[in-house]
Every structure is written in C-alpha cells, then in structure tokens.
Coordinates of C-alpha atoms in Angstrom, one line a residue:
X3 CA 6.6 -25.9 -10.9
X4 CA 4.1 -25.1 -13.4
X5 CA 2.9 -21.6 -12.7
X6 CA -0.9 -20.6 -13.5
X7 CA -1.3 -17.7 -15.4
X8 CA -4.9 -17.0 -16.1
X9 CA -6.0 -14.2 -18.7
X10 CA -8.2 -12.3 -15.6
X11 CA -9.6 -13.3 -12.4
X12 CA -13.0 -14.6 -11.6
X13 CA -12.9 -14.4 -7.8
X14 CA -14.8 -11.5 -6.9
X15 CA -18.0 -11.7 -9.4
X16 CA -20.4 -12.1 -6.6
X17 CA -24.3 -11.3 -6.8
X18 CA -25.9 -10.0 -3.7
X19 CA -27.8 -13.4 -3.5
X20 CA -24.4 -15.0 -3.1
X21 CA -23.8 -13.8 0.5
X22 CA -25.2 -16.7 2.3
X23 CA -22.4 -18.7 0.2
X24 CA -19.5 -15.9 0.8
X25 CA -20.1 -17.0 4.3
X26 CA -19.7 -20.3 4.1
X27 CA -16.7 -19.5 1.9
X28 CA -15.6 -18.5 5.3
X29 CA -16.4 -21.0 7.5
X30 CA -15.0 -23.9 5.0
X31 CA -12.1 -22.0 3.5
X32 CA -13.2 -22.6 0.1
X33 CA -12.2 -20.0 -2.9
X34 CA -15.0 -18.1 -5.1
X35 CA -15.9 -19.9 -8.5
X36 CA -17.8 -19.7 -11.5
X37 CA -21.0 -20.5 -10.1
X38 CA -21.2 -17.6 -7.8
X39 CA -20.6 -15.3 -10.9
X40 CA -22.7 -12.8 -12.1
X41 CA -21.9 -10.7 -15.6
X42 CA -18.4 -9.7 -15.5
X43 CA -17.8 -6.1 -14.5
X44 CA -17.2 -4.0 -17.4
X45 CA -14.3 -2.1 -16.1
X46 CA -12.5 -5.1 -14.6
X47 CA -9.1 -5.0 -15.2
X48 CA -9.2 -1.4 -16.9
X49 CA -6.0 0.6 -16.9
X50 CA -6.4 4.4 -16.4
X51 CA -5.4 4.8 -20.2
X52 CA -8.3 2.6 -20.8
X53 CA -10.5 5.1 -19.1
X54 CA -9.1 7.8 -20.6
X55 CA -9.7 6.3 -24.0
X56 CA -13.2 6.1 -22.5
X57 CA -13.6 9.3 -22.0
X58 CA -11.9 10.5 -24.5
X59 CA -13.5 8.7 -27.1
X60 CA -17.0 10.0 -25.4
X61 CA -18.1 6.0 -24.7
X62 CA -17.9 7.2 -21.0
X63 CA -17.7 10.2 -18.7
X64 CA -16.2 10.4 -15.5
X65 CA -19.7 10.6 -13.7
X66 CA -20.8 7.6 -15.2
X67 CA -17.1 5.7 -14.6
X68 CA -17.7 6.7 -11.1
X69 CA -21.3 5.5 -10.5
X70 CA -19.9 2.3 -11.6
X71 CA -17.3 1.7 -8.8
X72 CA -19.5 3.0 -6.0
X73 CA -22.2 0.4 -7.4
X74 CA -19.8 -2.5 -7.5
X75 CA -18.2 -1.3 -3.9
X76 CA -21.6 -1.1 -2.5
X77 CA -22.7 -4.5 -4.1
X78 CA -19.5 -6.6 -3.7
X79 CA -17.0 -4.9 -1.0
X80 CA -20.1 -4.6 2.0
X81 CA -23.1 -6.8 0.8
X82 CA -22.1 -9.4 -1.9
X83 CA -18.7 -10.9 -1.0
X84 CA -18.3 -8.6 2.5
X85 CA -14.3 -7.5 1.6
X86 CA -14.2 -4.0 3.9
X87 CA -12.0 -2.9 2.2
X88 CA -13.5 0.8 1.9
X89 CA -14.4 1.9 5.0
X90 CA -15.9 4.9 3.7
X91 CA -17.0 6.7 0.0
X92 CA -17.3 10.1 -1.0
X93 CA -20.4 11.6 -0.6
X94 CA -18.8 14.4 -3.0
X95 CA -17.6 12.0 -5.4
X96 CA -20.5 12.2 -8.3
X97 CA -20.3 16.0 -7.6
X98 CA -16.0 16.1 -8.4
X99 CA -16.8 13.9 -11.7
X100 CA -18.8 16.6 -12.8
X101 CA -16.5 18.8 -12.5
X102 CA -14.1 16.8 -14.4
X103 CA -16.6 16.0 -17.3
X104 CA -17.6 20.0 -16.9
X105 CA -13.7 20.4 -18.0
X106 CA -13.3 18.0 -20.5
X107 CA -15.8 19.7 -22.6
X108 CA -14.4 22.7 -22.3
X109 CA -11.0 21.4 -23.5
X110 CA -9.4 21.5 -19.9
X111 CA -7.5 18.2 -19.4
X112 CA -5.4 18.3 -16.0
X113 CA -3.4 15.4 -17.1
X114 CA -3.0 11.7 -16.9
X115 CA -5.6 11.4 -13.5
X116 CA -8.4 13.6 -14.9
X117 CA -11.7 12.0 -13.9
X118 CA -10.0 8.7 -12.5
X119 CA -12.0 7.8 -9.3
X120 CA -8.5 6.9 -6.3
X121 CA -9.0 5.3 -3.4
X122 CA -7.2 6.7 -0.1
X123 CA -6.2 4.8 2.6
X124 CA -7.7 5.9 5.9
X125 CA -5.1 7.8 7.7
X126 CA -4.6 11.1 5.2
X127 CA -6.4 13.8 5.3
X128 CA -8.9 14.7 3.4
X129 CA -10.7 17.9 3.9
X130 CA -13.8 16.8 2.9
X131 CA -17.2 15.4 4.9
X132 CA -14.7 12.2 5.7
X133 CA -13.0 12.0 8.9
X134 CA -8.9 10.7 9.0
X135 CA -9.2 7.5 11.6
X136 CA -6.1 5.7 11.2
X137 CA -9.2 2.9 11.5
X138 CA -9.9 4.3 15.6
X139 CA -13.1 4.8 17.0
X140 CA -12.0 7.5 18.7
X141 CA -11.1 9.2 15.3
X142 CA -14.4 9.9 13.9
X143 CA -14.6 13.3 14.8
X144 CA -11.0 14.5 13.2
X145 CA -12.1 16.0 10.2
X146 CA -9.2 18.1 9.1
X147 CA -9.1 21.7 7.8
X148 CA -6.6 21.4 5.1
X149 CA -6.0 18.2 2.5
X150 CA -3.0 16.0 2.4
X151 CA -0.3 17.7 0.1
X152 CA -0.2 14.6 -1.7
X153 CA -3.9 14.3 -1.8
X154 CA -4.1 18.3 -2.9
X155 CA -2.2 17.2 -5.7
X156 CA -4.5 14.4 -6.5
X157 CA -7.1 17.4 -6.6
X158 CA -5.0 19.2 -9.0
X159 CA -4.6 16.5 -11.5
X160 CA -8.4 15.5 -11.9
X161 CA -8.3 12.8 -10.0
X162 CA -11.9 11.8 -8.3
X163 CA -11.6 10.9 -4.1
X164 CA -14.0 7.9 -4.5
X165 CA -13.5 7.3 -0.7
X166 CA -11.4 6.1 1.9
X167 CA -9.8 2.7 2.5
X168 CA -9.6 0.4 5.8
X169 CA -6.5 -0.7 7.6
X170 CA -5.2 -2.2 10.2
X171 CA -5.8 0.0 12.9
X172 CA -3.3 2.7 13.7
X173 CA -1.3 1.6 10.8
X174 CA -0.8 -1.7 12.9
X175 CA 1.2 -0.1 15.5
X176 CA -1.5 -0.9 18.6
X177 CA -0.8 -4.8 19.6
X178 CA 2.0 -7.1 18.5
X179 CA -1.0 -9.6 18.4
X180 CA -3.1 -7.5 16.3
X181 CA -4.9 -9.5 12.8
X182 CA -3.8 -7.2 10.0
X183 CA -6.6 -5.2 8.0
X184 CA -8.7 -4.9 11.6
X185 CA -9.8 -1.8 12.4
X186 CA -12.6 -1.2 15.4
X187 CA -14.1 1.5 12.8
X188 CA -13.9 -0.8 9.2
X189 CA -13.7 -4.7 10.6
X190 CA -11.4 -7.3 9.3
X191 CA -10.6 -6.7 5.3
X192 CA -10.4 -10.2 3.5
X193 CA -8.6 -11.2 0.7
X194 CA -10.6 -11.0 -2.1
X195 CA -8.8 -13.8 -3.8
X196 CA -9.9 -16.7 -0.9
X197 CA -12.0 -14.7 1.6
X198 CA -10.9 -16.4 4.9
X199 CA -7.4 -15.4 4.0
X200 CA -5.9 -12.2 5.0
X201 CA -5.1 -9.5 2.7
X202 CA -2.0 -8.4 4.7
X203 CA -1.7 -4.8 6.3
X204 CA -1.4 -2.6 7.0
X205 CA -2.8 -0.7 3.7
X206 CA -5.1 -3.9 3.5
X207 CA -8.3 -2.0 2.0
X208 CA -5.9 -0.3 -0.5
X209 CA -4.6 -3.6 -1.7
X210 CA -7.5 -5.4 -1.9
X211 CA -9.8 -2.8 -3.3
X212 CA -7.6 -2.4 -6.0
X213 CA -7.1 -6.3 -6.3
X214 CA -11.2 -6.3 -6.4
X215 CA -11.4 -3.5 -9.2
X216 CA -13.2 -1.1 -6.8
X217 CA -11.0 1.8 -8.2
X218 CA -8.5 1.9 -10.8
X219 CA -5.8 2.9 -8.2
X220 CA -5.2 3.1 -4.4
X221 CA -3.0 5.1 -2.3
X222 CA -1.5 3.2 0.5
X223 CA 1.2 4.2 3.6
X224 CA 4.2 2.1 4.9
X225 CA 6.2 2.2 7.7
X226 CA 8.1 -1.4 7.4
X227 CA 5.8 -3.6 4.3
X228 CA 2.3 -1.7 4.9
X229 CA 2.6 -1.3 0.9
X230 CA 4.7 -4.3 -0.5
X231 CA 3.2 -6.8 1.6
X232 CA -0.4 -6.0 0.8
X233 CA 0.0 -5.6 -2.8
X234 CA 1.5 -8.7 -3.0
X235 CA -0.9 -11.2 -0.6
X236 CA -3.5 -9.0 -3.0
X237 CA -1.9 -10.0 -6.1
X238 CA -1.1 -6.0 -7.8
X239 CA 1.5 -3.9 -7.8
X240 CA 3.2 -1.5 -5.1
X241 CA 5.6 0.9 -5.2
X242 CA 7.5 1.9 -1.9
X243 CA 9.3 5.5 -3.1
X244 CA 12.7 6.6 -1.9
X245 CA 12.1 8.3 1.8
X246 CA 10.9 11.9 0.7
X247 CA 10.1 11.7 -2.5
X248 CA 6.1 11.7 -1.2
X249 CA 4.6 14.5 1.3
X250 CA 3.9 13.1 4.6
X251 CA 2.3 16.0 5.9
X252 CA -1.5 15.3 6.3
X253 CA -0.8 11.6 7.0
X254 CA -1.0 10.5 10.6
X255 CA 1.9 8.6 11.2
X256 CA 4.7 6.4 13.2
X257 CA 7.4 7.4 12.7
X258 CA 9.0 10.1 10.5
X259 CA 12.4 8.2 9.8
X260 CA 10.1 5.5 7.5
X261 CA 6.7 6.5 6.8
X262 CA 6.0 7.5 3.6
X263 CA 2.7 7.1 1.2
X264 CA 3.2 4.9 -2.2
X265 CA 1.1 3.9 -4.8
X266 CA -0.9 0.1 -5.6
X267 CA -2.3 -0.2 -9.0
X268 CA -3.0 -3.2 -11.2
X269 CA 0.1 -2.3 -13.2
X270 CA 3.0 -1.0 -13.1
X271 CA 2.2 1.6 -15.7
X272 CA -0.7 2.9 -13.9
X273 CA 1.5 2.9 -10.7
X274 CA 4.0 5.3 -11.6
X275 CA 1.1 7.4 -12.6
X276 CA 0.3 7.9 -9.5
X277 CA 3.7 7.8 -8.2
X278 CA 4.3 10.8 -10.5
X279 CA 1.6 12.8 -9.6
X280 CA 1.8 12.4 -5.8
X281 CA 5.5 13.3 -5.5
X282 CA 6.6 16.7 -5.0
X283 CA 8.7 18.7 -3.0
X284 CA 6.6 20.6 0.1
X285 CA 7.3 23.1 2.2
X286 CA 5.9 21.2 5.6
X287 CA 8.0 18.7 4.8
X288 CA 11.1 19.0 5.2
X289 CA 12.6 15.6 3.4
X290 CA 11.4 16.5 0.5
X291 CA 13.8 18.9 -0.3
X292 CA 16.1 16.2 -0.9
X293 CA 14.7 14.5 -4.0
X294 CA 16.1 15.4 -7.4
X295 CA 14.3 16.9 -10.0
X296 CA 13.3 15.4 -13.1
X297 CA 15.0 17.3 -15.9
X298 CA 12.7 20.0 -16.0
X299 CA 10.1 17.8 -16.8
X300 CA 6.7 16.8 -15.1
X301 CA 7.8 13.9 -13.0
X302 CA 5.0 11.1 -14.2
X303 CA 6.4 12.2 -17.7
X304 CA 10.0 11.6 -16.3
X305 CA 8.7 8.3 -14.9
X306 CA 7.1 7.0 -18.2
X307 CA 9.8 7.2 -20.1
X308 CA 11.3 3.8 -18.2
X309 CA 8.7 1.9 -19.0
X310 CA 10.2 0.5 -21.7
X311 CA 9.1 -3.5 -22.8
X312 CA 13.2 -4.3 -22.7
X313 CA 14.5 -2.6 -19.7
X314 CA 15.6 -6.0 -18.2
X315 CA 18.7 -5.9 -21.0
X316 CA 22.1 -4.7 -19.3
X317 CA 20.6 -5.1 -15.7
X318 CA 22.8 -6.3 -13.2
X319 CA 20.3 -7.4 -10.2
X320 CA 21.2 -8.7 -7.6
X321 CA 19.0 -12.5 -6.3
X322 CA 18.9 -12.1 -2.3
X323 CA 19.3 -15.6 -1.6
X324 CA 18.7 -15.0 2.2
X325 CA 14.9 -14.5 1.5
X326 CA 14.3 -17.8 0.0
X327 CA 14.3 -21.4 1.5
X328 CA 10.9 -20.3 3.3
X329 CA 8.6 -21.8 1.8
X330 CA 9.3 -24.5 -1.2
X331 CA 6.3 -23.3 -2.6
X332 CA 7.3 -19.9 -3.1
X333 CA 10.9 -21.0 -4.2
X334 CA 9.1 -22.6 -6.8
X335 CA 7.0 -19.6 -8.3
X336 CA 10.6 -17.6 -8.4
X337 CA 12.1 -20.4 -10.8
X338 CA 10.2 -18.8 -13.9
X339 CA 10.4 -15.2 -12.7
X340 CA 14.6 -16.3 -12.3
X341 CA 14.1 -17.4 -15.8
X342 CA 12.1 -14.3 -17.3
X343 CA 14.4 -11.9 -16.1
X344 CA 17.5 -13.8 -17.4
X345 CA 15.7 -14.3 -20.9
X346 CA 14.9 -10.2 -20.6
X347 CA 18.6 -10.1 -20.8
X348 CA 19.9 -9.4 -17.1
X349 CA 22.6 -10.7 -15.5
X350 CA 21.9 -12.5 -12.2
X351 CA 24.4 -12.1 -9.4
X352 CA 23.5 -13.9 -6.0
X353 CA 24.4 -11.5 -2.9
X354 CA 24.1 -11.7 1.1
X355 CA 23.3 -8.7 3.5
X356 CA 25.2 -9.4 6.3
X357 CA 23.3 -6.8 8.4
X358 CA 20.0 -8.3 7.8
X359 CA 18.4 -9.5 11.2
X360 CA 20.6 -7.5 13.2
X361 CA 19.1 -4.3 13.3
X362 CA 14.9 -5.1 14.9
X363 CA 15.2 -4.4 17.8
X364 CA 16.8 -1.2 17.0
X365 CA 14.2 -0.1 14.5
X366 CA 11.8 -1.0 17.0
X367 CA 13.1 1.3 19.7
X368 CA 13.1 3.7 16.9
X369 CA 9.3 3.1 16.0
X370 CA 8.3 3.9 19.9
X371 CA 10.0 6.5 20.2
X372 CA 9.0 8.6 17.2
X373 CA 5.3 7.4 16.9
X374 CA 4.8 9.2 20.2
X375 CA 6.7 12.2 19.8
X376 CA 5.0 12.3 15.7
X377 CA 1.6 11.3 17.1
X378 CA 1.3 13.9 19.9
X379 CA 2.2 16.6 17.2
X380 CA -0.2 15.2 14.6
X381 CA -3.1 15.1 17.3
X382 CA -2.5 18.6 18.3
X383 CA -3.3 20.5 15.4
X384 CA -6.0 17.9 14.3
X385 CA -9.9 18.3 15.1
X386 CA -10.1 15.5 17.1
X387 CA -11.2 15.8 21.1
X388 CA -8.3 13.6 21.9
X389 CA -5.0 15.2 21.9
X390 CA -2.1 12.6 23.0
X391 CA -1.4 9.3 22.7
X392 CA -2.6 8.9 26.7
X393 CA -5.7 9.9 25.9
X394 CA -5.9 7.4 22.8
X395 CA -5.2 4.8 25.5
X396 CA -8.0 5.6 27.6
X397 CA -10.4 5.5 25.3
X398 CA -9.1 2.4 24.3
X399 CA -9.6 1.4 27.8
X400 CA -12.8 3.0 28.2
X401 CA -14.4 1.5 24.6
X402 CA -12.5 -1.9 24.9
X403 CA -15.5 -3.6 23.7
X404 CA -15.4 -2.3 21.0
X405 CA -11.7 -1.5 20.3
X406 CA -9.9 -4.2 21.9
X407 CA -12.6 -7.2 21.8
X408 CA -9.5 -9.5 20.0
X409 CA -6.0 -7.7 20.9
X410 CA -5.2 -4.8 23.3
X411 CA -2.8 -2.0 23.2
X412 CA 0.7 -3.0 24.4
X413 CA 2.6 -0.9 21.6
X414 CA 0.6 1.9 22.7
X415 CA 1.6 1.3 26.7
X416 CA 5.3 0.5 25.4
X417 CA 5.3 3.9 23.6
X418 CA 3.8 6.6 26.2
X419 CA 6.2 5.5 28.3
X420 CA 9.4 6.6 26.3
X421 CA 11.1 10.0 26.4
X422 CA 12.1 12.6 23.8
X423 CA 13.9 12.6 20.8
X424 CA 17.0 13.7 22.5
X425 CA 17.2 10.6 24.4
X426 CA 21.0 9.1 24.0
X427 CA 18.5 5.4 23.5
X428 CA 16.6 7.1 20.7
X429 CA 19.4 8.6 18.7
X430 CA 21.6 5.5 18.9
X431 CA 19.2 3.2 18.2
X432 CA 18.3 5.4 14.7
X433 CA 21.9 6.1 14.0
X434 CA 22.3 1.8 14.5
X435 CA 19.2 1.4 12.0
X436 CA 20.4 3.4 9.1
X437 CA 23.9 2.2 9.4
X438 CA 22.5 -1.3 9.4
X439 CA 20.3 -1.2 6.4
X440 CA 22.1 2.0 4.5
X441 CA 26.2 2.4 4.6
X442 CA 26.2 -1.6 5.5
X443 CA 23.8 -2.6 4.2
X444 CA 21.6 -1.7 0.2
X445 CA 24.4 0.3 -0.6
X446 CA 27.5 -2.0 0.2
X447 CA 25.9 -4.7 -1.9
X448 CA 25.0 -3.0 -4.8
X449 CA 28.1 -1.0 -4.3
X450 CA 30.4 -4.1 -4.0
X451 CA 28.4 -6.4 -6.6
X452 CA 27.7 -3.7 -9.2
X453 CA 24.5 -3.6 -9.3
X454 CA 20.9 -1.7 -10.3
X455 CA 18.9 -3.6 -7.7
X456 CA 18.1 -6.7 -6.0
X457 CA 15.6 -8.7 -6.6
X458 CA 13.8 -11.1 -3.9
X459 CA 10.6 -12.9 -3.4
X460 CA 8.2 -10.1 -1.2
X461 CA 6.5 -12.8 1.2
X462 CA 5.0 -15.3 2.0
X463 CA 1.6 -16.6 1.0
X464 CA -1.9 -15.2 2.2
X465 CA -2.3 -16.8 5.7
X466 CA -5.6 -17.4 7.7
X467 CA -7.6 -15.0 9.4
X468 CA -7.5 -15.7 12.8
X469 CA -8.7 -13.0 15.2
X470 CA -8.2 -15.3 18.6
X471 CA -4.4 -15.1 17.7
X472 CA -3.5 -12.7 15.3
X473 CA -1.3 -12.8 12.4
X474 CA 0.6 -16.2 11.9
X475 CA 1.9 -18.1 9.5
X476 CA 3.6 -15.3 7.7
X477 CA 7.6 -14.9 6.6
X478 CA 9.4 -11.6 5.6
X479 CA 10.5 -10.6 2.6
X480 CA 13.3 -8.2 2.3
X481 CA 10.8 -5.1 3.0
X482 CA 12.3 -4.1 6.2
X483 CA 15.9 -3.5 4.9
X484 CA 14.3 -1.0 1.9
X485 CA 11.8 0.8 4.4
X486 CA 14.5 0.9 7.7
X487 CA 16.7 2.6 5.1
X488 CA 14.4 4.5 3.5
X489 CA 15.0 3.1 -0.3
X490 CA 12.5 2.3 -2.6
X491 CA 11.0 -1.3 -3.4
X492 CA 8.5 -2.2 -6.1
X493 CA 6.5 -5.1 -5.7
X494 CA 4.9 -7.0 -8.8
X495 CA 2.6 -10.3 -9.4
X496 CA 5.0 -13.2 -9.6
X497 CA 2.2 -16.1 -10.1
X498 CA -0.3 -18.0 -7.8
X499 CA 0.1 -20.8 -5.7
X500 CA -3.0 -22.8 -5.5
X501 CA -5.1 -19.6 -6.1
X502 CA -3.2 -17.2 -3.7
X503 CA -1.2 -14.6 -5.5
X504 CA 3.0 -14.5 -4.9
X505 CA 4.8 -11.3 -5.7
X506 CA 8.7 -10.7 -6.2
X507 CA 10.5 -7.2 -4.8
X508 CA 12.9 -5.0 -6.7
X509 CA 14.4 -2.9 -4.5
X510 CA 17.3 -0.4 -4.7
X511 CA 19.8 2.9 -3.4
X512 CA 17.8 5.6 -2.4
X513 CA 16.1 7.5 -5.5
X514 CA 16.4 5.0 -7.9
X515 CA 12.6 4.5 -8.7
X516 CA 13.5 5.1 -12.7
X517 CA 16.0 2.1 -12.4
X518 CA 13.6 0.1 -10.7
X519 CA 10.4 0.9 -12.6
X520 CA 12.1 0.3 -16.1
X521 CA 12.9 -3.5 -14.4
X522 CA 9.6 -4.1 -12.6
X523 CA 7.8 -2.7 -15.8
X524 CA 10.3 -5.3 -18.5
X525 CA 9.7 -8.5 -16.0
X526 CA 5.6 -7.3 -16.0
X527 CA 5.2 -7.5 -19.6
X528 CA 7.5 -10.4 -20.3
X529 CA 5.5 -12.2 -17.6
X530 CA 1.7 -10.7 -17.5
X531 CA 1.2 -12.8 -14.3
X532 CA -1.8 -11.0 -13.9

C-alpha cells in the first residue's frame, strides 16, 4: 500500500470567511483543501529549537511568538475552522512572555522551554485566573491555590501557560456512551485533519491543538489511551511515561494505580523535552520516589542523549501480532513502518500476550473504585462548592440540559456506590490487573523473547462524530496492557489513510523511556511521516 507522505499539512489554513464552508465540511464529511487556504502560518510546523533559534537569533521574542498562537487559536480553533480544542487561554500569557524576554536580555536562560508558549489540558491545576474543570460545568469555580508540581516546573523552566485544553469530560470517566473530546464546558473537539471526525479523548484539545499548530507542545493525562490514542487519530506524537516518573498531584484524577500526565509534541525530539522537564520526584507524591535518577544529570539532558538518527540498530522489538487483523487498512500502513524499522537495523520478533483481554473487567472494578475514593480527596481540598462525587451527580441531575443533553452519568452512579479501598473486591481486582498486564504479561514477553520493546499499530482510524450514539467504530491498540501496568508507550505518525493520520506504539518494562525514545526517535527520522 502506497503510503502518502506529504512535506506539511494544509488542513487547518482556514480564513474567518471560511466558516460557512467549515460547516458544511461537517454536514458532508468532506476534508479542508487548498481553496479554503489562507497564507500559511509562519510557525507551522516549528520545533521548540526553531523557536529558540528565534529568539535567540533576536528574529522573535517570546511576546511576539505568543501573540501569534493566541491570534491563530482565536482565528482558527473558535471562529475559522471551530476545533475547541482550547477551552480557555491565559489572560497572563503576554505578561509571562515578558518576563521571559525581560530574562533573556539579561542573560538568564532557564533552559530548553524558556519562552515556549504549552498548552495544558484542562484537569491540572493552575493557580492562575483559570479554573481546573475536568471539562464540568460544575467546575468553574475551582480555582486552586497552589500549581500542579508538574506545571510549577513548567514555570521554572520558562515555559509560557498559553491556556488550557478541552477534553472529554471528567477525563471520560462519566457515560460508557459518552463522544470523546465533549465536554458540557468546551463542546465537542474535532479533528482537525477531517472536521466531522473525532480527535479521540480523552486529551482531545491537547492532541489536536498541537496537531493544528496552536502551541508548540501540549500536556495531556491518561488513564487507559487518553494520551496515545489522541496523538495518534491527531497525527503527533505521545509519550505515556513509566507510572511515577510524572507528579500527579494537582491533576484531578481516576484512579491513582494509572493516571499519570505525558507529553504530545509534533516530534519526538520536542516530546522528551517536555517529558524531561515535567518529571521529577515530589514529595506529595508518593510514586515518585521510585524513578531512577539520571546520572546526575538534568533528566531532558539525560533524555536527549537517545535521540540518536540510528537507535533502531541492535534492537530486538517485539511485532504484537494480536493488534493487527483489524482493519486491512491499517495492516497496510504498518507494511512500510515493518520495513523502516528492519532497514534501521532491528530485529523483528513476532510475540503473543496471552493475558491480553483477560484482565477488563478487573481494571474496570479497579477504575470505580479508586476514582471515587481519589475524587472525594481531590474535591476536598479544592475551591470548588461541590465536595464529593454525590454532589457531582446532582448537579449533573440538576443541569442535565446542559450536562447530559447527549449521554448521562452511569460511571458516575456505578462508582458512588462502591466501598473503600479495603474492600477484599477492590484489592483483588488491582492485585488481578497488575499480575495480568505486569509479571504475565510486558514483562514475561520481553523477558522470554529478549527484547527492548514491542512495537504495535496504536488504533484504529479517526471515526465519526456522532453525539446520538457515542463513540463507534473504534479498535484498541495495545494501550491498555502499557497503562494497566503502568509502563511507558510512545506513540509516533505511521502514515495517512485517505487523509486520516495512523500511528504505531512502542511500548516497554517499566522505566524504559530512554530505550523507547532512542527507537521511536530512529523510526521518526528514517520515516518523517509527518
């Protein structure tokens, strides 16, 4: 299958007199072209090296970097082409690129971030004049005290809070019929790619901000694919990190056994950036203590040292033939990357996880149990009126107008009415989910094969927007067996499929994000799908 590869994308170049046709784009299912184009965007496709150089070189300053995102957000992401994919910019931004230009001149550099204007997803806190929602109505008034951990060390390294990204509502933990990237604050995110289409979720405005060059990098949250899945249907890359490696204190969660925050970047390379500069070991979280440290050295310069052009020679990875046969589409778009990676100089070992499919229900049980018990805690400290997850319900009930006018709240419902953490059902259940996806099942196959990771196709295609009946269409990739285990997974462009992007997982042992970054980084540049 003959794989299109085009230099840069021309889907999103929409002038504000284009909206009547982004609508009909909707209604006909028909993709953006070159006659809704205005002039191209001068920092489309920019890397946060290229911004640097930028600024560096004087061409730009971080005020004037940042103007230029808000003006293409405000033109393209809620007039032009109507993505929603930020629910919400900084009103301090200009202010914190001052700053940043304020320093450069003075011969302060923070580091690799300083000036870059980052996206956050909506569900960490910012202590700013931007409320946390987790995408709720009933959120607006939670403006927290004290910032993120990882997002105060965003602050530390430079980086500019250009705003705050939608999602599927409450992380997409409130209706098993629930259309990914809808929130009752933000609306349904689209794809930017084929604007009918969805952009996946539940870090949809993080993934397809980034995929629309609103920002040059996003920070997105997954409990099981909320990061690989978008950045894939969006067409960039994602990195879910090893289960503590990131803070997730400041992020309102589900369930403390998976969640954890993870970068989506246009690159690998600006990726692991991020990655760097958001990991760190913190006190209020007590998983963190676990990760190594990285030789003494800053972590995102520990990190760039694997991305090395030939890091696909000596690989052993493993092809999880389980997650293809889905879609003969797909198969074909993994034919080349099959071919890259042997060409890189890997070895290609087909392997089976025997586990895989066995352990849902479990996680599920798991997912109840702990989003109310994690919830509860979270809502407790937080500003917001409404303190439990009962009380989230009745405003739900209360506002179902305009909270549940497409799905309701049955995950909601299903979790108030579970125990404590102590339940024999709660701690069975987890102990069955690790076993499943850890001792039995990433380990024992890279274990038994010999490997440095596994490769896989991450999903399916981009599927229809469809708010009567929810998400459809869709297949898994091999993202719940790295996020119920709490491994890393790294998903990068693999190709389109008549216009809709495909993306292919490496995924590994727990804190092998080096390993895995030297691969993804090898197959990008060999490939440059995007």
């Amino acid at each position: 299958m003959k794989t299109e590869k085009p230099n840069r994308r021309d889907f999103l170049s929409v002038s504000v007199a284009a909206a009547a046709a982004s609508g009909a784009l909707l209604l006909n299912g028909q993709k953006m072209n070159a006659q809704n184009k205005t002039d191209s965007f001068e920092l489309e496709e920019i890397t946060i090296a290229g911004l640097q150089a930028k600024m560096q070189s004087g061409e730009m300053s971080s005020r004037e970097i940042t103007e230029k995102y808000l003006d293409r957000i405000q033109e393209q992401d809620q007039r032009g082409a109507e993505i929603h994919s930020v629910i919400q910019t900084n009103i301090d931004a200009l202010k914190i690129a001052d700053q940043m230009d304020k320093e450069r001149k003075a011969g302060k550099l923070r580091g690799a971030l300083h000036g870059i204007p980052i996206l956050i997803k909506d569900n960490i806190d910012t202590a700013d004049k931007m409320p946390n929602t987790a995408g709720s109505l009933a959120m607006l008034d939670n403006f927290p005290k004290q910032d993120a951990f990882l997002v105060q060390k965003l602050r530390d390294a430079g980086a500019v809070i250009l705003g705050k990204t939608n999602l599927s509502e409450w992380a997409n933990f409130r209706s098993s019929k629930s259309s990914s990237g809808w929130s009752g604050r933000g609306g349904q995110t689209r794809n930017p790619y084929i604007l009918n289409r969805n952009p996946c979720g539940s870090s949809a405005g993080s993934g397809a901000s980034i995929a629309a060059n609103f920002a040059a990098v996003a920070v997105g949250t997954e409990t099981d694919g909320s990061v690989i899945c978008p950045a894939a249907t969006c067409g960039i890359v994602g990195i879910k990190p090893t289960l503590g490696l990131v803070s997730r204190s400041g992020i309102i969660p589900i369930a403390h056994s998976q969640d954890t925050a993870g970068p989506m970047a246009r690159s690998v390379s600006d990726a692991v950036i991020l990655l760097g500069v958001m990991a760190g070991t913190d006190p209020k979280d007590s998983s963190t203590k676990l990760q190594p440290k990285a030789d003494s050295m800053k972590y995102v310069d520990f990190l760039q040292t694997f991305l090395k052009a030939d890091g696909l020679r000596g690989q052993r990875l493993g092809v999880a033939r389980q997650f293809f046969g889905k879609n003969d589409k797909v198969d074909g778009a993994m034919k080349p990357v099959l071919d890259a990676l042997r060409d890189g100089g890997a070895t290609l070992v087909d392997v089976e996880f025997p586990t895989n499919g066995k352990f849902g229900d479990a996680e599920f049980d798991v997912l109840l149990y702990e989003f109310k018990a994690d919830l509860n805690k979270y809502l407790a400290t937080a500003t917001t009126k409404y303190k439990t997850l009962q009380s989230l319900i009745e405003f739900n009930e209360e506002n179902k107008e305009r909270e549940m006018p497409f799905f309701g709240q049955e995950i909601f419902l299903q979790a108030q009415k579970k125990g404590n953490l102590n339940e024999r059902t709660y701690r069975l259940a987890l102990a069955k989910s690790k076993m499943m996806t850890q001792t039995q099942g990433i380990d024992a196959v890279v274990i038994k094969n010999k490997l440095d990771a596994v490769m896989a196709p991450s999903g399916g295609l981009a599927w229809m927007i469809d708010l009567v009946n929810g998400d459809c269409g869709v297949f898994e990739g091999p993202t719940s067996l790295a996020a119920v285990a709490g491994y890393p997974n790294i998903t990068v462009p693999a190709g389109y499929i008549q216009d809709l992007p495909v993306g292919v997982s490496f995924f590994g042992r727990a804190y092998t994000e080096p390993t895995l970054i030297k691969i993804a980084y090898a197959y990008e540049q060999a490939t440059k799908f995007r």
